[in-house]
């Protein structure tokens, strides 16, 4: 099927068998680092390939290079990339431009900022459509409404005139997918499309992608760090480490019987919701005697401004929660964004004063105490934070950060402070001689360990961990959880583990509390919550969690569809 | 939207009231004899002083004086106590005993001069500044950028009267291309009007454009690195369109606030330029009335300037929220 | 456990080295900015000149008040005889027209006044601004509301107008330079307050501040140990850029005749006098003019360089190609 084009870059043969993506010996170098090293793979038309790797694996660089988006970033690309007949690495900018959005479209990670805030969503989709097809404004607008409707945006005709900030995160991602679909591309590249979304919304988006693939027959290249995401969405998986491809194969085989040691380690580190619970952290005998008791706790935040100073609207981040934290147990608190779990966690350690209700610690109501009167309790209530970057003062040495609670308590003996801190540093698995190093000299996982040392340095009784592993790579996550388990056993701690990742929470908790829109939806033994959830929301939540078995993933997709149809 | 407008207007009114109170109090509650001050630098006769005292009500408590002043702004005021009664029509911002004119009249006389200077200058310095800023951002690191950077730096580091002086030396003395500027009203002779204002405009622009260049450059660079620009490039939009339609909009919107307030502060910030070039504008009025300690005029000019700034602030907020829908309104 | 944990933690790239941590690192970065170093050199030189003004004028053998009528050409209206405004061995920069006063002495003492006023005003603005801004940012919503409204009010004041008015009305008995410093500070602190408040609000949300609260200790301890160091960078940068602003402001006020009073020299004042002489004796414009320009430029270059050294991510004026 020759079209007679003289340019060698634009393909002249395009049959059903030609792979829609063909990458040969791709290398991408940035000044100082080799992001991708000798990568080769192919993607057949209509097929779905998942590229999996942790941070630094080179997966995103690869995705960007496929559409020539590396220009201007200082990247040097060698090797050959052919997408839908166009050799991207050799083509002129004009040819690559024609490819983008029309034949191959890309969906990015963060839907918040991916759309232009100054134009309506519909007009942006229409603009792209008109550019590639030369259609009239009318036709483009209709097409925009059509695709928005297709991706499940209700009332698409009206919504097309709305601005991006008027859409929720999940809807914005749908809108982006709609834009990608507008020109009926043969290939969709999705770079971490659901990482920034809640788990239930993530499930919806993945289901949508699956459905669209079935309807249009387009190929899908899904780049992600989340093994669970690819299990249910792609046919083949390619595992990358340090810029190289370490394993490639059908997703069922790779996940069930990985061959490469890295893949095996990666799989072992992923907390599974469908596998039997490990008894590492949980299952220690606990007494039903509560260490912390929350009674009808509320937290209201002001929202917007009334015209008169008297009336201010408020929104309830936590709306009447009652629960106990038993001595010696690990209580998991799980919920999506906006569920109020972080607010709840902060109230437990009195970083926030509850707007209403009681917070009892060891029998005493500390809920309304002013900050000065809380001093004696500061020793017993501690927190481990989520973000390893902002959890440590960048201008202070790590030793001093860990020593801060000791100094604040009035301890002056330098010798004693140093010894205590060094002891704790080694207990969390770090070299005590690094007392005088600065936070930026450590990796994310190491910084989390330092944060844990700081929380434990005065031997508290309650430690609330607010998403302690969410910002870490999967393999590092497992280590930090392991560390928490050991320390809990050693020190007989009571832990509250707050997270959005259900699999992680299940692994570490004795009991699990499920939160939704500021309310406590369900509270039960960990095992019961996951195998026999009572509430509808809990069931939805669990059904949305990605699993590592493709067959199981397909089942759960059907389950979700059923829940959606029913609810 | 209407609610937001209402809120802003009310807020602005409150600030204006406070401003007027503070201004009035500071000037009339100073140590010394306000009547003497109002009368002028020369020693006044007793009956003259008496006339002023009664006219301004200086024997009354200060808040009552202030109250009369406020009322005068809305409804006009009468100054008695002398051989004839002086009527000051609304809005009455005071009466200048030294010049024998109502303050409002004096202000209105000088207003066209200041406006000519500012509006003309504003158009020039914003256009040049923004254009240079956009160019610098697009050609970052290249010759244009460096030159613009250098010019901006130089412009920022020079007081406007120095630039004006240099311009005068070059264009009026050495090159003799232009005569020394005076002021010709626009309505009388537009060509002469423009010719006389060229040097002041250029002087102002050299100094004021710098801010816009720097801001536009930063804003543009920031916008260019945002995600939605990447999205449109990824969808194959030609670079021209990506920048012209998407990047510029995002980069220029923040300038709305700056521009509005700049315009407002310029109204009186041109005092130096007026002084140098001898233009009879509001700034000059202020300087001469300060020299003569003509209190009513001083108060009048200060209030006008403050009012313009307050109004501009509110206008800037409203304009910005129209341009950027993300800004939460009420 | 230690070594295994460490080895396993190496999966994933090490965190990138962030901005400065400490004065030495900042200095090292500043040294690399050529423009800033030039600025710094000039600033230091100027400060030395200003401080050593009496010494320098003694060496020259002149003072700034003596009239030298003999050096003026009264036939041409009081213009100095000799080229370039009368430059020579006795008068290094010539003499003033009309008065015949030694220009070098006047300019050098003028430097004293201008720098002293500008720097004092900056310091005062910083102190007030920090106090207001920090309190607004840290002391709770009510304090924030009140102080922010107050800051907005100050910003709404037409500062130039008000300064002129105030300076004109206050009796001459009050020492002029002090009055200038007070007036400049009165209207100039709002910018610092805004920055301090903004930074305090941002830093307040950082997790390490929350951790410090959990560690115990009072509000002051928190402000001192956690917030204040985080403010250092933006505040120092802003301060370095405020000084030239204050210099120009003082020059402007003196130009209008409401600033420094004669016979105390000030560059702005000299430029004001120079307006009548720009035709006959352009040197009288150039000398203080160039000095003023160079001073302000140097501080600005230094300020820009400091901003770069304290935060390498900022895009700014004097940055060269990346």
Tab-separated table of N, CA and C in Angstrom, chain A residues 56-57 61 107 116 145 170 220 252 337 431 446 487 517-518 524 563:
chain	number	residue	atom	x	y	z
A	56	UNK	N	12.932	6.624	38.696
A	56	UNK	CA	14.288	6.482	38.186
A	56	UNK	C	14.441	5.329	37.214
A	57	UNK	N	13.345	4.640	36.894
A	57	UNK	CA	13.465	3.512	35.987
A	57	UNK	C	13.514	3.945	34.534
A	61	UNK	N	10.362	8.890	30.840
A	61	UNK	CA	11.182	9.441	29.767
A	61	UNK	C	10.860	8.731	28.460
A	107	UNK	N	-2.167	10.953	27.669
A	107	UNK	CA	-2.869	11.413	28.862
A	107	UNK	C	-1.867	11.441	30.005
A	116	UNK	N	-6.067	24.055	30.323
A	116	UNK	CA	-5.897	25.499	30.435
A	116	UNK	C	-7.036	26.093	31.262
A	145	UNK	N	-18.731	17.620	22.607
A	145	UNK	CA	-19.830	17.150	23.455
A	145	UNK	C	-19.966	15.642	23.346
A	170	UNK	N	-11.475	13.321	39.158
A	170	UNK	CA	-11.793	12.199	38.280
A	170	UNK	C	-12.430	12.674	36.975
A	220	UNK	N	-3.031	0.582	23.652
A	220	UNK	CA	-2.820	1.316	24.896
A	220	UNK	C	-1.427	1.055	25.424
A	252	UNK	N	-0.274	-12.069	32.997
A	252	UNK	CA	-0.597	-13.161	33.916
A	252	UNK	C	0.649	-13.921	34.313
A	337	UNK	N	-9.383	10.734	49.747
A	337	UNK	CA	-9.105	12.129	50.058
A	337	UNK	C	-10.422	12.806	50.434
A	431	UNK	N	23.211	4.706	60.315
A	431	UNK	CA	24.530	4.805	60.908
A	431	UNK	C	24.566	5.962	61.908
A	446	UNK	N	15.135	6.634	54.123
A	446	UNK	CA	15.971	6.948	55.271
A	446	UNK	C	15.405	8.125	56.058
A	487	UNK	N	9.598	-2.243	66.000
A	487	UNK	CA	9.601	-1.273	67.079
A	487	UNK	C	8.352	-1.393	67.940
A	517	UNK	N	-16.263	11.006	53.947
A	517	UNK	CA	-16.901	12.313	54.156
A	517	UNK	C	-16.992	12.687	55.625
A	518	UNK	N	-15.944	12.469	56.370
A	518	UNK	CA	-15.909	12.899	57.756
A	518	UNK	C	-16.618	11.980	58.732
A	524	UNK	N	-14.126	-2.576	62.460
A	524	UNK	CA	-14.168	-3.998	62.818
A	524	UNK	C	-12.773	-4.586	62.736
A	563	UNK	N	-22.168	-3.128	41.071
A	563	UNK	CA	-22.424	-2.165	42.146
A	563	UNK	C	-22.883	-0.828	41.580
